[in-house]
Amino acid sequence: MGTKISGFGFYVPENTVTNFDLEKKFDTSNEWIIERTGIQERRFITPNETNTSDLSVNAAKKALEMANIAPENLDLIISATLSADHSIPGMGVIIQDKLGCKDIPAIDIRQQCSGFIYGLDLADLYIKSGRYKKILLIGAEIQSTGLNLTDEGRDLAVLFGDGAGAFILENSKDTSDIIDSILHSDGKYYKELWKESPNSTHKGRVLVEDIQNGNIYPKMNGRTVFKHAVTKMPAVILELLKRNNLTKEDITQIIPHQANFRITQMVAKRLRLPMDKVYSNIHKYGNTTAATIPIAFTEAYNEGKFKKGDLIITVSFGSGFTWGANLIKF
Ligand code: COA
């Protein structure tokens, strides 16, 4: 029995925010953003109108429709996000309720940009163990309401966007499979890309000082993150190929986390692969964190980048640091 991706889809808010729109909010320029990141525009929700579970449900409905599965026939939800609707409870249960599922388990995982990669491995292992047969895996974020959209936060504010993507995973007798996954983490770098507050040592979790000194916004050492991303992603791809006795020529398409176009270019260069083998759609959506992989996977499929039977690698790197890759026979 293999694990088949029987449905996939994504949803992004309608509201498009271009680099020129950001120029009006803080000291940046379209040229700087395009040169350093490749991003042209991203989607931001209209605040107070929608939340991350709504984006998730919209994406999930598309994946369910493609798989031809009713929500009441799912038997597990795995929700990957760093921007859940609330800090208590997790978002999986809200998705379970909004979709009208039975009282199935709903798991939240928080591996940031690597959330979907980790979730895919988890879903695959649950299916192969025989415990669950139909799993909804979602990666979703609302980044826009958590960014510091001023001069002080401009390094991060230009990178991120809102969106959601979903997979339906089922046990399958055909050749489709999540063949293998490799996951890593190295917590000594956790402060290189993190948000200090809310903080478990602070009474009420957030102090007035946290708001005043900007600790409620994410902070990043961009160069360190960049350096590690362009090293770890090619390394884990090679590790996965070696473990499965494959060469890079066997892979039809690599679908990397969409962090930065320069990072994607470096991954291709270090693997000596042409850019048409390493998918990018960051110019349209920015970095939607846990959602980039399912969004990119769906668009790559719609553009004919891979077909039934092809081998694909999904790969990610992010805060933690966490990173990993999945080898998929579609
Ligand atoms: N607009 C204009 N100028 C900006 C800016 C912005 N949005 N953000 C930073 N700058 C300025 C800096 O202040 C700095 O100015 P200075 O030279 O006068 O001090 C200059 O641009 C260069 O900054 P630097 O941080 O050295 O740029 P960089 O070449 O490292 O590019 C990133 C910055 C963030 C694009 C890059 O480090 C990166 O992509 N890192 C990885 C980020 C990432 O992918 N994170 C998520 C991973 S999951």
Tab-separated table of C-alpha atoms and ligand atoms in Angstrom:
chain	number	residue	atom	x	y	z
A	1	MET	CA	0.000	0.000	0.000
A	2	GLY	CA	1.232	3.477	-0.865
A	3	THR	CA	0.187	6.949	0.250
A	4	LYS	CA	-1.492	8.813	-2.574
A	5	ILE	CA	-2.044	12.556	-2.877
A	6	SER	CA	-5.591	12.206	-4.173
A	7	GLY	CA	-6.547	15.867	-3.924
A	8	PHE	CA	-4.830	19.218	-3.645
A	9	GLY	CA	-5.712	22.871	-3.887
A	10	PHE	CA	-5.116	26.313	-2.500
A	11	TYR	CA	-6.784	29.545	-1.606
A	12	VAL	CA	-5.346	33.064	-1.380
A	13	PRO	CA	-7.199	36.244	-0.353
A	14	GLU	CA	-8.341	38.468	-3.213
A	15	ASN	CA	-6.576	41.578	-1.903
A	16	THR	CA	-3.299	41.948	-3.853
A	17	VAL	CA	-0.563	44.114	-2.323
A	18	THR	CA	2.161	45.129	-4.770
A	19	ASN	CA	5.662	46.324	-3.948
A	20	PHE	CA	4.441	49.793	-4.966
A	21	ASP	CA	1.727	49.566	-2.291
A	22	LEU	CA	4.435	48.770	0.295
A	23	GLU	CA	6.516	51.746	-0.911
A	24	LYS	CA	3.686	53.941	0.371
A	25	LYS	CA	3.806	52.368	3.867
A	26	PHE	CA	7.546	52.363	4.636
A	27	ASP	CA	10.989	53.108	3.233
A	28	THR	CA	11.486	50.462	0.553
A	29	SER	CA	11.396	50.208	-3.222
A	30	ASN	CA	10.047	47.871	-5.873
A	31	GLU	CA	13.591	47.530	-7.259
A	32	TRP	CA	15.075	46.524	-3.867
A	33	ILE	CA	12.389	43.931	-3.238
A	34	ILE	CA	12.595	42.400	-6.718
A	35	GLU	CA	16.387	42.328	-6.752
A	36	ARG	CA	16.735	40.768	-3.282
A	37	THR	CA	13.689	38.465	-3.259
A	38	GLY	CA	11.998	38.162	-6.672
A	39	ILE	CA	8.654	39.087	-5.075
A	40	GLN	CA	6.371	41.392	-7.077
A	41	GLU	CA	3.168	41.117	-5.069
A	42	ARG	CA	1.533	39.153	-2.285
A	43	ARG	CA	-1.996	38.712	-0.869
A	44	PHE	CA	-3.010	40.288	2.439
A	45	ILE	CA	-6.371	39.645	4.084
A	46	THR	CA	-8.620	42.526	4.950
A	47	PRO	CA	-8.208	42.543	8.768
A	48	ASN	CA	-11.143	41.533	11.000
A	49	GLU	CA	-12.995	39.907	8.101
A	50	THR	CA	-11.396	36.514	7.854
A	51	ASN	CA	-9.032	34.296	9.819
A	52	THR	CA	-6.517	31.543	9.126
A	53	SER	CA	-9.052	28.745	9.629
A	54	ASP	CA	-11.281	30.335	6.948
A	55	LEU	CA	-8.382	30.345	4.471
A	56	SER	CA	-7.713	26.714	5.474
A	57	VAL	CA	-11.317	25.646	4.926
A	58	ASN	CA	-11.401	27.297	1.486
A	59	ALA	CA	-8.251	25.412	0.447
A	60	ALA	CA	-9.475	22.160	2.030
A	61	LYS	CA	-12.752	22.290	0.091
A	62	LYS	CA	-10.850	22.401	-3.210
A	63	ALA	CA	-8.660	19.430	-2.239
A	64	LEU	CA	-11.695	17.461	-0.997
A	65	GLU	CA	-13.557	18.159	-4.232
A	66	MET	CA	-10.634	16.957	-6.328
A	67	ALA	CA	-10.353	13.781	-4.240
A	68	ASN	CA	-14.139	13.373	-4.359
A	69	ILE	CA	-14.295	12.921	-0.584
A	70	ALA	CA	-16.940	14.378	1.737
A	71	PRO	CA	-15.605	16.007	4.943
A	72	GLU	CA	-17.483	13.443	7.058
A	73	ASN	CA	-15.380	10.685	5.497
A	74	LEU	CA	-12.045	12.145	6.656
A	75	ASP	CA	-10.436	10.421	9.601
A	76	LEU	CA	-7.622	12.823	10.570
A	77	ILE	CA	-6.775	16.518	10.166
A	78	ILE	CA	-3.206	17.806	10.403
A	79	SER	CA	-2.975	21.587	10.477
A	80	ALA	CA	0.406	23.298	10.025
A	81	THR	CA	0.557	26.999	10.863
A	82	LEU	CA	2.409	29.615	12.898
A	83	SER	CA	-0.569	31.957	12.728
A	84	ALA	CA	-3.467	30.004	14.218
A	85	ASP	CA	-6.691	31.939	14.838
A	86	HIS	CA	-6.076	31.830	18.610
A	87	SER	CA	-3.291	30.660	20.896
A	88	ILE	CA	-5.774	28.332	22.650
A	89	PRO	CA	-7.020	25.973	21.237
A	90	GLY	CA	-5.117	24.881	18.151
A	91	MET	CA	-6.589	25.553	14.727
A	92	GLY	CA	-7.188	21.939	13.634
A	93	VAL	CA	-10.296	21.650	15.784
A	94	ILE	CA	-11.751	24.846	14.310
A	95	ILE	CA	-11.196	23.482	10.812
A	96	GLN	CA	-12.791	20.177	11.898
A	97	ASP	CA	-15.894	22.051	13.058
A	98	LYS	CA	-16.123	24.463	10.102
A	99	LEU	CA	-15.827	21.611	7.580
A	100	GLY	CA	-18.499	19.569	9.404
A	101	CYS	CA	-16.276	16.525	9.989
A	102	LYS	CA	-17.097	13.779	12.498
A	103	ASP	CA	-15.304	13.921	15.877
A	104	ILE	CA	-12.029	12.877	14.256
A	105	PRO	CA	-8.657	13.842	15.753
A	106	ALA	CA	-7.183	17.185	14.703
A	107	ILE	CA	-3.477	17.762	15.217
A	108	ASP	CA	-1.702	21.122	15.112
A	109	ILE	CA	1.955	21.212	14.171
A	110	ARG	CA	4.154	24.290	14.243
A	111	GLN	CA	7.308	23.810	12.247
A	112	GLN	CA	6.894	27.188	10.542
A	113	CYS	CA	8.146	27.103	6.927
A	114	SER	CA	8.798	23.347	7.228
A	115	GLY	CA	5.324	22.613	8.604
A	116	PHE	CA	3.952	21.059	5.435
A	117	ILE	CA	7.029	18.863	4.892
A	118	TYR	CA	6.787	17.585	8.469
A	119	GLY	CA	3.013	17.131	8.134
A	120	LEU	CA	3.378	15.136	4.932
A	121	ASP	CA	5.735	12.697	6.638
A	122	LEU	CA	3.368	12.387	9.600
A	123	ALA	CA	0.364	11.764	7.333
A	124	ASP	CA	2.301	9.190	5.322
A	125	LEU	CA	3.348	7.283	8.450
A	126	TYR	CA	-0.201	7.310	9.844
A	127	ILE	CA	-1.516	5.900	6.568
A	128	LYS	CA	1.205	3.262	6.244
A	129	SER	CA	0.642	2.158	9.847
A	130	GLY	CA	-3.004	1.496	8.935
A	131	ARG	CA	-4.288	3.829	11.680
A	132	TYR	CA	-5.957	6.334	9.305
A	133	LYS	CA	-7.056	6.072	5.680
A	134	LYS	CA	-8.125	9.569	4.622
A	135	ILE	CA	-6.155	12.521	5.943
A	136	LEU	CA	-6.529	16.251	5.345
A	137	LEU	CA	-3.202	18.087	5.606
A	138	ILE	CA	-3.331	21.874	5.582
A	139	GLY	CA	-0.651	24.572	5.567
A	140	ALA	CA	-2.098	28.047	6.119
A	141	GLU	CA	-0.981	31.466	7.289
A	142	ILE	CA	-2.115	34.984	7.848
A	143	GLN	CA	1.233	36.754	8.072
A	144	SER	CA	0.052	40.265	7.223
A	145	THR	CA	-1.517	41.087	10.601
A	146	GLY	CA	1.652	39.988	12.437
A	147	LEU	CA	4.184	42.045	10.493
A	148	ASN	CA	5.730	45.349	11.459
A	149	LEU	CA	4.775	47.390	8.384
A	150	THR	CA	7.056	50.319	9.262
A	151	ASP	CA	10.682	51.219	8.446
A	152	GLU	CA	11.815	49.175	11.471
A	153	GLY	CA	10.266	45.936	10.243
A	154	ARG	CA	10.844	46.410	6.525
A	155	ASP	CA	13.327	43.548	6.103
A	156	LEU	CA	10.619	41.006	7.040
A	157	ALA	CA	7.545	42.963	5.979
A	158	VAL	CA	8.353	42.695	2.276
A	159	LEU	CA	8.814	38.925	2.336
A	160	PHE	CA	5.564	37.451	3.597
A	161	GLY	CA	2.018	36.927	2.368
A	162	ASP	CA	-1.233	35.218	3.338
A	163	GLY	CA	-2.594	31.985	1.879
A	164	ALA	CA	-3.493	28.348	2.408
A	165	GLY	CA	-2.968	25.036	0.662
A	166	ALA	CA	-4.225	21.521	1.309
A	167	PHE	CA	-3.580	17.895	0.379
A	168	ILE	CA	-5.809	14.863	0.794
A	169	LEU	CA	-3.725	11.764	1.512
A	170	GLU	CA	-5.203	8.284	1.091
A	171	ASN	CA	-3.959	4.724	1.109
A	172	SER	CA	-3.629	3.510	-2.435
A	173	LYS	CA	-2.945	0.350	-4.358
A	174	ASP	CA	-1.697	2.145	-7.473
A	175	THR	CA	1.915	3.271	-7.908
A	176	SER	CA	1.432	6.658	-6.203
A	177	ASP	CA	3.353	7.052	-2.962
A	178	ILE	CA	5.179	9.289	-0.544
A	179	ILE	CA	8.252	7.131	-0.996
A	180	ASP	CA	10.428	8.654	1.720
A	181	SER	CA	10.915	11.759	3.862
A	182	ILE	CA	13.904	13.141	5.754
A	183	LEU	CA	13.402	15.751	8.486
A	184	HIS	CA	15.949	17.760	10.483
A	185	SER	CA	16.113	20.486	13.107
A	186	ASP	CA	18.827	22.466	14.882
A	187	GLY	CA	17.439	24.519	17.756
A	188	LYS	CA	20.646	26.360	18.527
A	189	TYR	CA	19.628	28.772	15.789
A	190	TYR	CA	16.116	29.415	17.073
A	191	LYS	CA	16.722	33.106	17.712
A	192	GLU	CA	17.897	33.704	14.132
A	193	LEU	CA	14.237	33.795	13.033
A	194	TRP	CA	11.803	34.126	15.910
A	195	LYS	CA	9.271	36.189	17.782
A	196	GLU	CA	10.016	36.816	21.458
A	197	SER	CA	6.515	37.685	22.610
A	198	PRO	CA	3.983	36.214	23.529
A	199	ASN	CA	6.345	34.662	26.052
A	200	SER	CA	5.547	32.021	28.679
A	201	THR	CA	7.544	33.817	31.404
A	202	HIS	CA	5.588	37.063	30.996
A	203	LYS	CA	2.480	37.443	33.134
A	204	GLY	CA	-0.401	37.635	30.689
A	205	ARG	CA	2.139	36.487	28.038
A	206	VAL	CA	2.575	39.980	26.504
A	207	LEU	CA	4.013	42.921	28.488
A	208	VAL	CA	3.461	46.567	27.611
A	209	GLU	CA	7.241	46.730	27.059
A	210	ASP	CA	6.981	43.901	24.513
A	211	ILE	CA	4.656	46.105	22.487
A	212	GLN	CA	6.762	49.224	22.999
A	213	ASN	CA	10.065	47.640	21.985
A	214	GLY	CA	8.640	45.648	19.065
A	215	ASN	CA	9.090	42.159	20.561
A	216	ILE	CA	5.621	41.258	19.317
A	217	TYR	CA	7.011	41.231	15.772
A	218	PRO	CA	9.162	38.525	14.188
A	219	LYS	CA	12.906	39.195	14.006
A	220	MET	CA	15.354	37.682	11.565
A	221	ASN	CA	19.044	37.606	10.876
A	222	GLY	CA	18.474	37.478	7.112
A	223	ARG	CA	22.021	36.649	6.074
A	224	THR	CA	22.337	33.720	8.499
A	225	VAL	CA	18.960	32.345	7.416
A	226	PHE	CA	19.946	32.731	3.764
A	227	LYS	CA	23.291	30.988	4.262
A	228	HIS	CA	21.768	28.008	6.035
A	229	ALA	CA	18.818	27.720	3.615
A	230	VAL	CA	21.041	27.480	0.538
A	231	THR	CA	23.198	24.849	2.249
A	232	LYS	CA	20.627	22.681	4.016
A	233	MET	CA	18.051	22.395	1.213
A	234	PRO	CA	20.449	20.999	-1.432
A	235	ALA	CA	22.053	18.770	1.239
A	236	VAL	CA	18.773	17.160	2.309
A	237	ILE	CA	17.774	16.626	-1.346
A	238	LEU	CA	21.060	14.795	-1.982
A	239	GLU	CA	20.579	12.802	1.249
A	240	LEU	CA	17.104	11.743	0.096
A	241	LEU	CA	18.313	10.789	-3.393
A	242	LYS	CA	21.204	8.755	-1.999
A	243	ARG	CA	19.016	6.893	0.496
A	244	ASN	CA	16.680	5.909	-2.361
A	245	ASN	CA	19.409	5.045	-4.895
A	246	LEU	CA	18.252	7.810	-7.231
A	247	THR	CA	20.045	10.553	-9.112
A	248	LYS	CA	18.817	14.102	-9.618
A	249	GLU	CA	18.080	13.183	-13.246
A	250	ASP	CA	15.331	10.829	-11.995
A	251	ILE	CA	13.411	13.774	-10.523
A	252	THR	CA	10.915	15.568	-12.772
A	253	GLN	CA	10.340	18.597	-10.551
A	254	ILE	CA	11.674	19.987	-7.301
A	255	ILE	CA	9.125	22.051	-5.413
A	256	PRO	CA	10.958	24.137	-2.832
A	257	HIS	CA	9.542	26.274	-0.066
A	258	GLN	CA	9.076	29.746	-1.554
A	259	ALA	CA	11.234	31.862	0.776
A	260	ASN	CA	13.129	33.984	-1.695
A	261	PHE	CA	13.802	33.614	-5.429
A	262	ARG	CA	17.544	34.017	-4.812
A	263	ILE	CA	17.435	31.052	-2.427
A	264	THR	CA	15.611	28.960	-5.060
A	265	GLN	CA	18.195	29.974	-7.692
A	266	MET	CA	21.034	28.982	-5.356
A	267	VAL	CA	19.423	25.594	-4.658
A	268	ALA	CA	19.197	24.949	-8.420
A	269	LYS	CA	22.774	26.138	-8.946
A	270	ARG	CA	24.221	24.015	-6.149
A	271	LEU	CA	22.425	20.932	-7.509
A	272	ARG	CA	23.472	21.884	-11.066
A	273	LEU	CA	19.850	21.783	-12.188
A	274	PRO	CA	18.206	24.060	-14.764
A	275	MET	CA	15.672	26.521	-13.298
A	276	ASP	CA	12.784	24.834	-15.119
A	277	LYS	CA	13.292	21.811	-12.828
A	278	VAL	CA	13.003	23.904	-9.647
A	279	TYR	CA	9.597	25.512	-9.332
A	280	SER	CA	9.023	29.128	-8.339
A	281	ASN	CA	5.870	31.211	-7.963
A	282	ILE	CA	7.140	33.551	-5.236
A	283	HIS	CA	6.690	36.602	-7.492
A	284	LYS	CA	2.899	36.266	-7.021
A	285	TYR	CA	2.454	35.356	-3.362
A	286	GLY	CA	5.661	36.050	-1.409
A	287	ASN	CA	6.479	33.644	1.415
A	288	THR	CA	3.243	32.134	2.735
A	289	THR	CA	5.266	29.975	5.173
A	290	ALA	CA	3.432	26.641	5.826
A	291	ALA	CA	1.319	27.201	2.708
A	292	THR	CA	4.021	27.658	0.056
A	293	ILE	CA	4.511	23.965	-0.759
A	294	PRO	CA	0.860	23.014	-1.438
A	295	ILE	CA	0.278	26.286	-3.338
A	296	ALA	CA	3.383	25.735	-5.477
A	297	PHE	CA	2.549	22.031	-5.939
A	298	THR	CA	-0.927	22.888	-7.226
A	299	GLU	CA	0.285	25.592	-9.599
A	300	ALA	CA	3.167	23.439	-10.886
A	301	TYR	CA	0.693	20.642	-11.642
A	302	ASN	CA	-1.705	23.048	-13.365
A	303	GLU	CA	1.190	24.314	-15.494
A	304	GLY	CA	2.005	20.744	-16.590
A	305	LYS	CA	5.328	20.567	-14.722
A	306	PHE	CA	4.667	16.960	-13.698
A	307	LYS	CA	2.214	14.157	-14.419
A	308	LYS	CA	1.097	10.810	-13.050
A	309	GLY	CA	4.051	8.532	-12.303
A	310	ASP	CA	6.663	11.320	-12.129
A	311	LEU	CA	9.041	11.677	-9.188
A	312	ILE	CA	8.877	14.977	-7.301
A	313	ILE	CA	10.793	16.314	-4.325
A	314	THR	CA	9.290	18.872	-1.956
A	315	VAL	CA	11.878	20.612	0.233
A	316	SER	CA	11.837	23.295	2.873
A	317	PHE	CA	13.881	25.278	5.378
A	318	GLY	CA	12.720	27.656	8.065
A	319	SER	CA	12.601	28.983	11.585
A	320	GLY	CA	13.831	26.604	14.258
A	321	PHE	CA	15.936	25.904	12.255
A	322	THR	CA	13.868	23.096	10.757
A	323	TRP	CA	14.276	21.593	7.309
A	324	GLY	CA	13.481	18.477	5.338
A	325	ALA	CA	12.303	16.929	2.090
A	326	ASN	CA	9.748	14.427	0.792
A	327	LEU	CA	10.199	12.117	-2.193
A	328	ILE	CA	6.865	11.707	-3.957
A	329	LYS	CA	5.796	9.400	-6.767
A	330	PHE	CA	2.782	11.241	-8.122
B	1	COA	N1	13.753	47.804	1.555
B	1	COA	C1	14.848	48.511	1.326
B	1	COA	N2	16.029	48.331	1.984
B	1	COA	C2	16.036	47.342	2.905
B	1	COA	C3	14.915	46.564	3.192
B	1	COA	C4	13.733	46.814	2.477
B	1	COA	N3	12.603	46.120	2.666
B	1	COA	N4	15.245	45.676	4.154
B	1	COA	C5	16.529	45.891	4.460
B	1	COA	N5	17.015	46.903	3.710
B	1	COA	C6	18.363	47.489	3.707
B	1	COA	C7	19.118	47.206	4.975
B	1	COA	O1	18.774	48.142	5.953
B	1	COA	C8	20.546	47.354	4.512
B	1	COA	O2	20.874	48.723	4.451
B	1	COA	P1	22.357	49.244	4.845
B	1	COA	O3	23.272	48.580	3.888
B	1	COA	O4	22.235	50.708	4.656
B	1	COA	O5	22.558	48.807	6.268
B	1	COA	C9	20.520	46.823	3.081
B	1	COA	O6	19.147	46.854	2.693
B	1	COA	C10	21.060	45.435	2.942
B	1	COA	O7	20.514	44.651	3.964
B	1	COA	P2	20.879	43.143	4.116
B	1	COA	O8	20.105	42.571	5.252
B	1	COA	O9	22.353	42.974	4.126
B	1	COA	O10	20.316	42.583	2.749
B	1	COA	P3	20.435	41.132	2.161
B	1	COA	O11	21.144	41.189	0.872
B	1	COA	O12	20.900	40.132	3.174
B	1	COA	O13	18.913	40.803	1.834
B	1	COA	C11	17.086	39.554	2.732
B	1	COA	C12	17.976	40.780	2.877
B	1	COA	C13	16.132	39.507	3.907
B	1	COA	C14	16.303	39.649	1.428
B	1	COA	C15	17.982	38.298	2.688
B	1	COA	O14	18.877	38.290	3.775
B	1	COA	C16	17.207	37.011	2.716
B	1	COA	O15	16.502	36.695	1.778
B	1	COA	N6	17.343	36.209	3.777
B	1	COA	C17	16.563	35.005	3.938
B	1	COA	C18	15.193	35.413	4.339
B	1	COA	C19	14.208	34.308	4.323
B	1	COA	O16	14.026	33.672	3.328
B	1	COA	N7	13.524	34.120	5.435
B	1	COA	C20	12.497	33.161	5.563
B	1	COA	C21	13.103	31.813	5.554
B	1	COA	S1	11.925	30.628	5.805
